[in-house]
Coordinates of C-alpha atoms in Angstrom, one line a residue:
M612 CA 0.0 0.0 0.0
N613 CA 1.5 3.4 -0.9
A614 CA 1.8 6.4 1.3
K615 CA -1.3 8.1 -0.2
L616 CA -3.5 5.0 0.3
R617 CA -2.3 4.5 3.9
S618 CA -3.2 8.2 4.7
V619 CA -6.7 7.6 3.3
A620 CA -7.0 4.3 5.3
V621 CA -5.8 6.1 8.6
L622 CA -8.3 9.0 7.9
V623 CA -11.2 6.6 7.3
G624 CA -10.3 4.6 10.4
C625 CA -10.3 7.8 12.6
V626 CA -13.7 8.7 11.3
L627 CA -15.1 5.2 12.0
C628 CA -13.6 5.2 15.5
A629 CA -15.1 8.7 16.2
A630 CA -18.4 7.6 15.0
A631 CA -18.3 4.4 17.2
A632 CA -17.3 6.5 20.2
A633 CA -20.2 8.8 19.6
Q634 CA -22.6 5.9 19.3
Q635 CA -21.3 4.4 22.6
Y636 CA -21.4 7.7 24.5
P637 CA -21.2 7.8 27.4
N638 CA -19.2 4.7 28.3
K639 CA -17.6 6.0 31.6
P640 CA -18.5 8.3 34.5
I641 CA -19.2 12.0 33.8
R642 CA -18.1 14.8 36.1
I643 CA -19.9 18.1 36.7
I644 CA -17.7 20.8 38.1
T645 CA -19.4 23.2 40.5
V646 CA -17.9 26.5 41.6
G647 CA -19.1 27.1 45.1
A648 CA -22.7 28.3 44.5
D649 CA -25.6 26.4 46.1
P650 CA -24.9 22.7 45.4
A651 CA -28.5 21.5 45.7
M652 CA -29.4 22.2 42.1
P653 CA -26.4 20.4 40.5
R654 CA -26.8 17.4 42.9
I655 CA -30.5 17.0 41.8
L656 CA -29.3 17.2 38.1
A657 CA -26.5 14.7 38.7
A658 CA -28.7 12.2 40.5
E659 CA -31.4 12.4 37.7
L660 CA -29.0 12.1 34.8
S661 CA -27.2 8.9 36.0
G662 CA -30.0 6.7 35.1
P663 CA -30.9 7.8 31.6
L664 CA -27.2 8.1 30.6
G665 CA -26.3 4.7 32.1
Q666 CA -23.3 6.1 33.8
Q667 CA -22.5 7.8 37.2
V668 CA -22.8 11.5 37.1
F669 CA -20.9 12.9 40.0
I670 CA -20.2 16.4 41.3
E671 CA -16.7 17.9 41.7
E672 CA -16.5 21.1 43.5
H673 CA -13.8 23.7 42.9
A674 CA -14.9 26.8 44.9
G675 CA -13.2 30.2 45.2
A676 CA -12.4 33.5 43.5
S677 CA -16.0 34.1 42.4
G678 CA -16.2 30.8 40.5
T679 CA -13.0 31.5 38.3
I680 CA -11.1 28.5 40.0
G681 CA -13.6 26.1 38.9
A682 CA -14.1 27.6 35.4
A683 CA -10.3 27.4 34.8
V684 CA -10.2 23.8 35.7
A685 CA -13.2 23.0 33.4
A686 CA -11.7 25.1 30.5
R687 CA -8.5 22.9 30.7
A688 CA -10.4 19.7 30.7
P689 CA -10.5 17.4 27.8
S690 CA -13.2 18.0 25.3
D691 CA -14.3 14.4 25.4
G692 CA -17.8 14.8 26.7
Y693 CA -17.0 13.7 30.2
T694 CA -16.5 17.0 31.9
Y695 CA -19.2 19.7 32.3
M696 CA -19.5 22.7 34.5
V697 CA -22.3 24.6 36.2
A698 CA -21.8 28.1 35.0
T699 CA -23.5 30.9 36.9
S700 CA -24.5 34.5 36.2
T701 CA -21.4 35.5 38.3
H702 CA -19.2 34.1 35.3
M703 CA -20.7 36.9 33.2
V704 CA -19.3 39.6 35.7
T705 CA -15.9 38.3 36.4
P706 CA -14.4 38.8 32.9
H707 CA -14.9 42.6 33.6
F708 CA -12.7 42.6 36.7
Y709 CA -10.3 39.8 36.6
K710 CA -7.5 38.7 34.3
L711 CA -8.7 35.2 33.4
S712 CA -6.9 32.2 31.9
Y713 CA -10.1 31.4 29.9
D714 CA -12.8 33.2 27.9
I715 CA -16.2 32.3 29.1
L716 CA -17.8 32.3 25.7
R717 CA -14.8 31.1 23.5
D718 CA -13.7 28.3 25.8
F719 CA -17.0 26.7 26.6
E720 CA -19.9 25.0 24.7
P721 CA -23.3 26.0 26.2
V722 CA -25.6 22.9 26.9
S723 CA -28.7 24.4 28.5
L724 CA -30.0 26.9 31.2
L725 CA -30.8 24.9 34.3
A726 CA -32.6 27.4 36.6
S727 CA -32.8 30.9 37.7
T728 CA -34.0 33.1 40.6
P729 CA -34.4 36.8 41.1
F730 CA -32.7 39.2 43.3
V731 CA -35.3 40.7 45.7
L732 CA -35.1 44.2 47.0
L733 CA -35.8 44.1 50.7
T734 CA -36.5 46.9 53.2
H735 CA -36.6 46.8 57.0
P736 CA -40.2 47.1 58.2
S737 CA -39.3 50.3 60.1
L738 CA -38.6 52.1 56.8
P739 CA -41.9 54.0 55.9
V740 CA -42.3 52.5 52.6
K741 CA -44.6 49.8 51.3
T742 CA -43.9 50.1 47.5
L743 CA -41.0 50.7 45.2
A744 CA -42.5 54.0 44.3
D745 CA -42.6 54.9 48.0
L746 CA -38.9 54.0 48.4
I747 CA -37.9 56.2 45.4
K748 CA -39.8 59.1 46.7
L749 CA -38.2 58.9 50.1
A750 CA -34.7 58.4 48.5
R751 CA -35.1 61.5 46.4
A752 CA -36.2 63.4 49.4
K753 CA -33.3 62.3 51.3
P754 CA -30.3 61.9 48.9
G755 CA -27.4 60.1 50.4
Q756 CA -29.1 59.5 53.8
L757 CA -30.4 56.0 53.0
N758 CA -28.0 53.0 52.6
Y759 CA -28.1 49.5 51.5
S760 CA -26.0 46.4 52.2
A761 CA -24.4 44.2 49.4
T762 CA -21.3 42.3 48.9
S763 CA -18.2 44.1 47.6
A764 CA -18.2 46.4 44.6
G765 CA -18.6 44.4 41.4
S766 CA -20.7 41.6 42.9
T767 CA -23.9 40.7 41.1
S768 CA -26.0 42.0 44.1
H769 CA -24.2 45.3 44.1
L770 CA -24.3 45.8 40.4
T771 CA -28.1 45.0 40.4
F772 CA -28.8 47.6 43.0
E773 CA -26.8 50.1 41.0
M774 CA -29.0 49.3 38.0
F775 CA -31.9 50.3 40.2
K776 CA -30.2 53.5 41.3
A777 CA -29.3 54.6 37.9
G778 CA -32.8 53.9 36.5
A779 CA -34.5 55.5 39.5
H780 CA -32.1 58.5 39.6
V781 CA -31.6 58.1 43.4
N782 CA -28.6 58.3 45.7
I783 CA -28.6 55.5 48.0
V784 CA -25.2 54.7 49.8
H785 CA -23.6 51.2 49.4
V786 CA -22.4 49.5 52.6
P787 CA -20.0 46.7 51.4
Y788 CA -19.9 43.3 53.1
K789 CA -17.6 40.3 52.7
A790 CA -20.5 37.8 52.9
V791 CA -24.0 37.6 51.5
A792 CA -25.3 36.2 54.7
A793 CA -23.9 39.2 56.7
A794 CA -25.5 41.7 54.5
L795 CA -28.9 40.1 54.9
I796 CA -28.6 39.7 58.6
D797 CA -27.9 43.4 59.1
A798 CA -30.8 44.4 56.9
I799 CA -33.1 42.2 59.1
A800 CA -31.6 43.7 62.3
G801 CA -32.2 47.2 61.0
Q802 CA -28.5 48.1 60.8
V803 CA -29.0 49.1 57.2
H804 CA -32.1 50.4 55.5
M805 CA -32.3 47.7 52.8
T806 CA -30.6 45.1 50.8
L807 CA -30.7 43.0 47.7
S808 CA -30.7 39.3 48.3
V809 CA -31.3 36.2 46.1
T810 CA -34.7 34.6 46.7
P811 CA -33.5 31.3 48.4
S812 CA -32.0 33.4 51.1
A813 CA -34.6 36.0 51.2
L814 CA -37.8 33.9 51.2
P815 CA -37.9 32.7 54.8
Q816 CA -37.2 36.2 56.0
I817 CA -40.2 37.6 53.8
R818 CA -42.5 34.9 55.0
A819 CA -41.5 35.7 58.6
Q820 CA -42.2 39.3 57.8
R821 CA -38.7 40.4 59.0
V822 CA -38.3 42.3 55.9
R823 CA -40.6 43.8 53.2
A824 CA -40.0 42.7 49.6
L825 CA -40.5 45.5 47.0
A826 CA -39.4 44.2 43.7
V827 CA -37.8 41.3 41.8
S828 CA -35.2 41.5 39.2
T829 CA -36.5 38.9 36.7
P830 CA -38.3 39.9 33.5
K831 CA -41.5 38.3 34.9
R832 CA -42.8 37.6 38.4
S833 CA -41.2 34.7 40.3
A834 CA -43.3 31.6 40.8
V835 CA -42.2 31.6 44.4
L836 CA -42.9 35.3 45.0
P837 CA -46.0 35.8 42.9
D838 CA -47.2 38.9 44.8
V839 CA -44.0 40.8 44.4
P840 CA -43.9 43.0 41.2
T841 CA -40.9 43.1 38.9
F842 CA -38.8 46.3 38.6
A843 CA -40.0 46.5 35.0
E844 CA -43.6 46.4 36.2
Q845 CA -42.8 49.5 38.3
G846 CA -41.3 51.6 35.7
L847 CA -37.6 50.3 35.6
P848 CA -37.5 48.0 32.4
K849 CA -33.6 47.9 32.5
V850 CA -33.4 46.4 36.0
V851 CA -33.2 42.8 34.8
S852 CA -30.6 40.5 36.4
P853 CA -31.7 37.0 37.3
A854 CA -29.2 34.8 39.2
W855 CA -29.0 31.7 37.1
F856 CA -27.3 28.3 36.7
G857 CA -26.5 26.6 33.4
L858 CA -24.6 23.6 32.1
V859 CA -21.6 24.1 29.8
A860 CA -18.8 21.8 28.4
P861 CA -15.2 22.6 27.4
A862 CA -14.9 24.0 24.0
K863 CA -14.7 21.7 21.0
T864 CA -16.8 19.0 22.8
A865 CA -18.5 17.1 19.9
S866 CA -21.9 18.5 18.9
S867 CA -23.4 15.1 19.1
M868 CA -22.4 14.8 22.7
I869 CA -23.7 18.3 23.5
A870 CA -26.9 17.4 21.8
R871 CA -27.3 14.1 23.9
M872 CA -26.6 16.0 27.1
N873 CA -29.0 18.8 26.3
A874 CA -31.8 16.3 25.4
E875 CA -31.3 14.5 28.7
V876 CA -31.2 17.7 30.7
V877 CA -34.3 18.9 29.1
K878 CA -36.1 15.7 30.0
V879 CA -35.0 15.9 33.6
L880 CA -36.1 19.5 34.0
R881 CA -39.6 18.7 32.6
K882 CA -40.1 16.0 35.2
P883 CA -43.0 17.3 37.5
E884 CA -41.3 16.0 40.6
V885 CA -37.9 17.6 39.6
R886 CA -39.7 20.9 38.9
E887 CA -41.3 20.8 42.2
R888 CA -37.9 20.1 44.0
I889 CA -36.3 23.1 42.3
L890 CA -39.2 25.3 43.2
T891 CA -38.8 24.3 46.9
L892 CA -35.2 25.7 46.5
A893 CA -36.9 29.0 45.6
M894 CA -35.6 28.8 42.1
E895 CA -37.4 28.1 38.8
P896 CA -36.3 25.5 36.4
G897 CA -35.4 26.7 32.8
E898 CA -34.3 24.9 29.7
N899 CA -33.2 26.0 26.2
T900 CA -31.1 24.8 23.3
P901 CA -27.4 25.2 23.2
E902 CA -27.8 28.1 20.7
E903 CA -30.4 29.7 22.8
F904 CA -28.2 29.5 25.9
R905 CA -25.2 31.0 24.1
A906 CA -27.4 34.0 23.1
Y907 CA -28.7 34.2 26.8
M908 CA -25.0 34.2 28.0
K909 CA -23.9 36.9 25.5
A910 CA -26.9 39.1 26.4
D911 CA -26.1 38.6 30.2
L912 CA -22.4 39.6 29.5
T913 CA -23.5 42.8 27.8
R914 CA -26.0 43.7 30.6
W915 CA -23.4 43.5 33.3
S916 CA -20.9 45.5 31.2
Q917 CA -23.5 48.3 31.0
A918 CA -24.2 48.0 34.7
I919 CA -20.4 48.4 35.5
K920 CA -20.3 51.5 33.3
D921 CA -23.4 53.0 34.9
A922 CA -22.0 52.3 38.4
N923 CA -18.7 54.0 37.4
I924 CA -16.6 50.9 38.5
P925 CA -13.2 50.8 36.9
I926 CA -12.7 47.8 34.7
G927 CA -10.1 45.6 36.2
A928 CA -10.7 46.9 39.7
Q929 CA -10.5 43.4 41.3
Q930 CA -7.3 42.4 39.5

């Protein structure tokens, strides 16, 4: 056999091997890297996927540095369909502040959105406001005299509140906290006038009437807080910033593997019992195609970029 024929034979062999591997996928355990956010949702997904995929799906946590440590690990992983990562809305913010070893859009293949939850604007009951309009009126009457707790400058909670301030044209002072829990605790105690918290943390406090919920940051009302209007409903259409979880894979993972995983994830999220479990976590299940999820991520990246500009935070401030 001459060299040209041998090359053709090798190429055909490679194609056949790749096709066989795709047909057998998956044939070993699959890991899902998490980055330190609430692990309950990823664990539900992993448990539910193991059966239909015929392989163990396990969670591997790499927490720290606003999710950038786990993302760096996932970006370096082989593109063989056996590593995935739970990306979050925080990953759309960190590129604006940190020098990263990866590009969140270039180095990952979107699979599907998994779930989302709104930020909720909460005030202490002693503050004489019952609606967002009341709060805006009070803040305009007392510029710089009201304050709010949120984690450090550039966090998703801080930037969402800055979206609100820019849209409402109010001056409310940011009191930075190192931890989300501490920011909420001091709002409950009345040490600050208000805070912005994700729904899973806020919901028990709202039900106990320790805080008053004025608005949610999702495009439509939350299923777990149906009586709380959105910012958009109250005249602030640009204040949209859901906290979300989604599944991604390292770049160049085969499209057939991405399609298989997307199909199985969608089936899981459509199960009534799974939807109910996610709702009990104060999150709403979400699903879309890989193409739709990529567009969703791009839009979120742009939205946070604008919020950073509106808040006058220097790019690279966290580096």
